[in-house]
Structures are given as C-alpha cells and as structure tokens.
Amino acid sequence: MKPNISINSLNLVGHRKTYTIPFFPGVNIIYGDSDTGKSSILEFISYLLGASKIELADEVKSSVSFAALELEINNIQYTIKRNIYDPSEYIEVYPCIFSKCSEFFPKKYCPNFSDSNAPDGFFSDFLLDSLGFPKVKIKVSPSKANSDVKRLGFRSLFKYIYVNQDDVGSKSFLDLNNNWIKATSNREVLKYIFNVLDSSITEVEVQISERTKE
C-alpha cells in the first residue's frame, strides 16, 4: 500500500455552531464566486497539517473558536485540532472521527522543532511516522565537510503537494537563483521525495560534519 492522506472533513468550531466542509474519495472541486472562502478552506487544511501561520478573515475571527481536520493517514482515522489564534500552542491529535473526540484523550505535539519537551514530541515526526516515511537529517551544503545539518520535516515535502496559486508562476518557487543555500536544501528534499536520497550515506555525512566541527 502506498502512503496516503485522505481528508474527510474540515470543521470550524464556532461559538454558536460548527461549520463543516465535507470531502469525498477522488477529486474534490471547490468552486464559487470571488471572496466566498475557497482559498480559506485550503489555508485551513494547510495550517492543520503544520503550516506556521494562517491569515484569518474578519468573519472567521468573529465566529470561529478553533479548527479541526478529520482525516485518514494510511487508512487509520485521526482528528487534528489546532488553535487558530496561537500557532505556537500544541497541536492535538485524536485517534477517532471528529464527532467522538470527547471520548478520547488527545496526544499533544509541538507544531515545530523549537520545543523538545512537548508531551508527545513533534507534529512533523507524527506525520512522517504515520505515513511510514523515514526521519532523516540533511546537510545544508552537501559539498562542505563541516556543513550544518537540519531535520527534513513534513512541511518540506508538503510544499510540493500544496502550492499556493500565487507561487505557481513565481521564478523563486524553488529558490534556484537567489538563495543558493535554500536551493541546495530543496534539491536534497527532491532526492528524498523520489527515493534517491540514501539515508545511510546521509547519516554518515551528518557524523562527518559533527566530527569536522569538533
């Protein structure tokens, strides 16, 4: 079975009601007039899958308390809840559908790699583990023996799946011309995506980098 994420519903929990956007197997098309919230739906999904921030419309600020994404990862059911007003707050993950969250205690993950004391670790690691993807570190500059290394997070992969419409035509999308450090990192991520990044070699390179620095 190939690793997969299938979204069942996006739920915006408000003060007086819950707004639910259902999704169905196969291709889903979101359509409507301008300024009716089409892009906001995609932004909420991206945010609930670990984006560092989200821009909220005034209507959302006045009526929504938090957001929840009901989904399946490799055919296992989860609901992801997140505070939409404080991106640094822990992300809650429930092992059930959205309507049964009150029956379970959630696991709590740090939305980034800044807090190593989060109750259940990093949200990126949860997603990678759930998908069955290896967690690796990559060198920022592969040609330098003492290069810094960084974690390859879920968002580094997801940005090639979820693309903002304003980025599609941008020459700087892959940062190939203006930021050579980021461009090099992006190349390593693409190697990972296409399964040509040898994790054994990567681990050795990380050790060489650490010993060279010492």
Short mmCIF file of C-alpha atoms in Angstrom, two decimals:
data_model
loop_
_atom_site.label_atom_id
_atom_site.label_comp_id
_atom_site.label_asym_id
_atom_site.label_seq_id
_atom_site.Cartn_x
_atom_site.Cartn_y
_atom_site.Cartn_z
CA MET A 1 0.00 0.00 0.00
CA LYS A 2 1.30 3.42 -0.92
CA PRO A 3 1.42 6.05 1.86
CA ASN A 4 -1.66 8.25 1.67
CA ILE A 5 -3.60 11.01 3.40
CA SER A 6 -7.34 11.20 2.80
CA ILE A 7 -9.29 14.18 4.15
CA ASN A 8 -12.84 13.50 5.32
CA SER A 9 -13.90 16.91 6.62
CA LEU A 10 -12.76 20.34 7.74
CA ASN A 11 -14.58 21.57 10.83
CA LEU A 12 -14.60 25.16 12.07
CA VAL A 13 -15.97 25.12 15.59
CA GLY A 14 -17.76 28.36 16.43
CA HIS A 15 -19.36 29.97 19.43
CA ARG A 16 -22.87 29.10 18.27
CA LYS A 17 -22.40 26.40 15.60
CA THR A 18 -19.86 24.23 13.82
CA TYR A 19 -19.21 24.81 10.13
CA THR A 20 -18.37 21.55 8.35
CA ILE A 21 -16.91 21.18 4.85
CA PRO A 22 -17.10 17.52 3.74
CA PHE A 23 -14.68 15.87 1.33
CA PHE A 24 -15.19 12.71 -0.69
CA PRO A 25 -12.96 10.00 -2.24
CA GLY A 26 -11.40 11.07 -5.52
CA VAL A 27 -11.01 14.60 -6.88
CA ASN A 28 -12.81 17.37 -4.98
CA ILE A 29 -13.50 20.69 -6.71
CA ILE A 30 -14.10 23.80 -4.61
CA TYR A 31 -15.90 26.46 -6.61
CA GLY A 32 -17.81 29.69 -6.01
CA ASP A 33 -17.77 33.44 -6.52
CA SER A 34 -14.85 35.65 -5.56
CA ASP A 35 -14.30 36.20 -1.81
CA THR A 36 -16.55 33.34 -0.74
CA GLY A 37 -13.85 31.42 1.18
CA LYS A 38 -12.43 28.97 -1.37
CA SER A 39 -8.81 29.82 -0.61
CA SER A 40 -9.55 29.92 3.13
CA ILE A 41 -10.56 26.24 3.03
CA LEU A 42 -7.18 25.31 1.56
CA GLU A 43 -5.36 27.58 4.00
CA PHE A 44 -7.09 25.89 6.95
CA ILE A 45 -6.10 22.44 5.67
CA SER A 46 -2.50 23.58 5.23
CA TYR A 47 -2.49 25.10 8.73
CA LEU A 48 -3.90 21.95 10.31
CA LEU A 49 -1.13 19.99 8.58
CA GLY A 50 1.54 22.09 10.23
CA ALA A 51 1.82 25.50 8.50
CA SER A 52 3.42 28.08 10.77
CA LYS A 53 0.62 30.64 10.46
CA ILE A 54 -2.75 31.39 8.92
CA GLU A 55 -4.45 34.58 7.82
CA LEU A 56 -7.98 34.84 9.16
CA ALA A 57 -10.84 36.76 7.61
CA ASP A 58 -12.88 39.02 9.86
CA GLU A 59 -15.87 36.68 9.58
CA VAL A 60 -13.75 33.82 10.93
CA LYS A 61 -12.38 35.87 13.82
CA SER A 62 -15.87 36.83 14.92
CA SER A 63 -17.44 33.38 14.79
CA VAL A 64 -14.84 30.56 14.99
CA SER A 65 -13.06 29.28 18.11
CA PHE A 66 -10.79 26.56 16.67
CA ALA A 67 -10.40 24.29 13.65
CA ALA A 68 -10.32 20.51 13.31
CA LEU A 69 -9.41 18.27 10.39
CA GLU A 70 -10.85 14.76 10.20
CA LEU A 71 -8.66 12.57 8.02
CA GLU A 72 -7.19 9.13 7.44
CA ILE A 73 -3.46 8.50 7.25
CA ASN A 74 -2.64 5.13 5.74
CA ASN A 75 -6.28 4.17 6.44
CA ILE A 76 -6.07 4.99 10.16
CA GLN A 77 -8.57 7.55 11.44
CA TYR A 78 -7.42 10.77 13.15
CA THR A 79 -8.77 14.20 14.01
CA ILE A 80 -6.33 17.08 14.25
CA LYS A 81 -7.34 20.09 16.36
CA ARG A 82 -5.44 23.38 16.42
CA ASN A 83 -5.75 26.83 17.95
CA ILE A 84 -6.15 29.26 15.04
CA TYR A 85 -5.20 32.30 17.12
CA ASP A 86 -1.98 30.97 18.68
CA PRO A 87 0.15 28.96 16.19
CA SER A 88 2.68 28.11 18.94
CA GLU A 89 0.13 26.16 21.00
CA TYR A 90 0.43 22.37 20.93
CA ILE A 91 -1.48 20.56 18.18
CA GLU A 92 -3.94 17.95 19.47
CA VAL A 93 -4.35 14.63 17.64
CA TYR A 94 -7.27 12.32 18.45
CA PRO A 95 -7.45 8.65 17.31
CA CYS A 96 -11.04 8.93 16.13
CA ILE A 97 -13.54 10.78 13.95
CA PHE A 98 -14.35 14.39 14.83
CA SER A 99 -17.72 13.65 16.46
CA LYS A 100 -16.13 11.26 19.01
CA CYS A 101 -13.23 13.47 20.18
CA SER A 102 -14.87 13.99 23.58
CA GLU A 103 -14.43 10.25 24.26
CA PHE A 104 -10.63 10.27 23.88
CA PHE A 105 -7.59 11.99 25.35
CA PRO A 106 -5.51 13.59 22.60
CA LYS A 107 -1.79 13.41 22.05
CA LYS A 108 -0.17 16.84 22.04
CA TYR A 109 2.61 17.75 19.61
CA CYS A 110 4.80 20.79 19.16
CA PRO A 111 3.98 22.46 15.80
CA ASN A 112 7.70 23.00 15.07
CA PHE A 113 11.11 21.81 16.25
CA SER A 114 11.50 24.56 18.87
CA ASP A 115 10.17 22.69 21.92
CA SER A 116 11.85 19.38 22.69
CA ASN A 117 9.75 18.99 25.87
CA ALA A 118 6.38 18.71 24.13
CA PRO A 119 4.28 15.93 25.73
CA ASP A 120 4.34 13.67 22.65
CA GLY A 121 7.12 15.13 20.51
CA PHE A 122 6.99 16.99 17.23
CA PHE A 123 3.95 17.15 14.93
CA SER A 124 6.17 16.66 11.88
CA ASP A 125 7.51 13.39 13.34
CA PHE A 126 3.96 12.18 14.00
CA LEU A 127 3.02 12.74 10.34
CA LEU A 128 6.19 11.14 8.98
CA ASP A 129 5.84 8.13 11.30
CA SER A 130 2.14 7.72 10.44
CA LEU A 131 2.98 7.76 6.73
CA GLY A 132 5.86 5.33 7.24
CA PHE A 133 8.46 7.82 6.00
CA PRO A 134 11.99 7.73 7.46
CA LYS A 135 13.10 10.70 9.58
CA VAL A 136 16.44 11.98 8.32
CA LYS A 137 18.74 14.95 8.61
CA ILE A 138 20.23 16.55 5.50
CA LYS A 139 23.29 18.72 5.03
CA VAL A 140 22.63 22.35 4.22
CA SER A 141 25.67 22.37 1.92
CA PRO A 142 26.43 18.82 0.70
CA SER A 143 29.85 19.74 -0.70
CA LYS A 144 31.20 21.04 2.65
CA ALA A 145 32.55 18.50 5.11
CA ASN A 146 31.57 20.65 8.11
CA SER A 147 28.20 21.74 6.76
CA ASP A 148 25.34 22.41 9.14
CA VAL A 149 22.58 19.81 9.07
CA LYS A 150 18.84 20.20 9.53
CA ARG A 151 15.86 17.95 10.03
CA LEU A 152 13.84 17.10 6.96
CA GLY A 153 10.33 17.90 8.15
CA PHE A 154 6.91 17.03 6.77
CA ARG A 155 6.38 20.60 5.57
CA SER A 156 9.44 20.36 3.32
CA LEU A 157 7.62 17.60 1.46
CA PHE A 158 4.12 19.04 1.70
CA LYS A 159 5.06 22.29 -0.03
CA TYR A 160 5.42 20.31 -3.28
CA ILE A 161 1.88 18.95 -2.82
CA TYR A 162 0.08 22.06 -1.63
CA VAL A 163 1.02 25.01 -3.82
CA ASN A 164 -0.41 28.48 -3.26
CA GLN A 165 -1.79 29.86 -6.52
CA ASP A 166 0.47 32.92 -6.20
CA ASP A 167 3.57 30.69 -6.05
CA VAL A 168 2.92 28.62 -9.16
CA GLY A 169 4.23 31.19 -11.62
CA SER A 170 6.96 32.52 -9.35
CA LYS A 171 10.56 32.15 -10.51
CA SER A 172 11.66 31.96 -6.89
CA PHE A 173 9.44 28.97 -6.05
CA LEU A 174 12.45 26.65 -5.74
CA ASP A 175 14.84 29.48 -4.83
CA LEU A 176 17.24 28.33 -7.53
CA ASN A 177 18.64 31.78 -8.33
CA ASN A 178 18.53 33.99 -5.27
CA ASN A 179 19.22 31.72 -2.30
CA TRP A 180 21.76 29.00 -3.07
CA ILE A 181 21.62 27.57 0.46
CA LYS A 182 17.87 27.02 0.26
CA ALA A 183 18.14 25.83 -3.34
CA THR A 184 20.64 23.16 -2.27
CA SER A 185 18.34 22.10 0.53
CA ASN A 186 15.42 21.86 -1.89
CA ARG A 187 17.45 19.58 -4.16
CA GLU A 188 18.08 17.24 -1.22
CA VAL A 189 14.34 17.24 -0.42
CA LEU A 190 13.55 16.30 -4.04
CA LYS A 191 16.03 13.43 -3.80
CA TYR A 192 14.13 12.25 -0.72
CA ILE A 193 10.76 12.50 -2.50
CA PHE A 194 11.99 10.44 -5.47
CA ASN A 195 13.71 7.91 -3.21
CA VAL A 196 17.24 8.65 -4.41
CA LEU A 197 18.46 10.09 -1.10
CA ASP A 198 20.49 7.33 0.54
CA SER A 199 19.68 7.65 4.25
CA SER A 200 22.75 5.58 5.21
CA ILE A 201 25.03 7.99 3.37
CA THR A 202 23.15 10.92 4.87
CA GLU A 203 23.75 9.59 8.40
CA VAL A 204 27.48 9.20 7.68
CA GLU A 205 27.63 12.74 6.26
CA VAL A 206 26.00 14.08 9.42
CA GLN A 207 28.59 12.28 11.58
CA ILE A 208 31.44 13.62 9.41
CA SER A 209 30.04 17.13 9.72
CA GLU A 210 29.81 16.88 13.51
CA ARG A 211 33.36 15.44 13.84
CA THR A 212 34.77 18.11 11.48
CA LYS A 213 33.23 20.85 13.59
CA GLU A 214 34.75 19.33 16.75
#
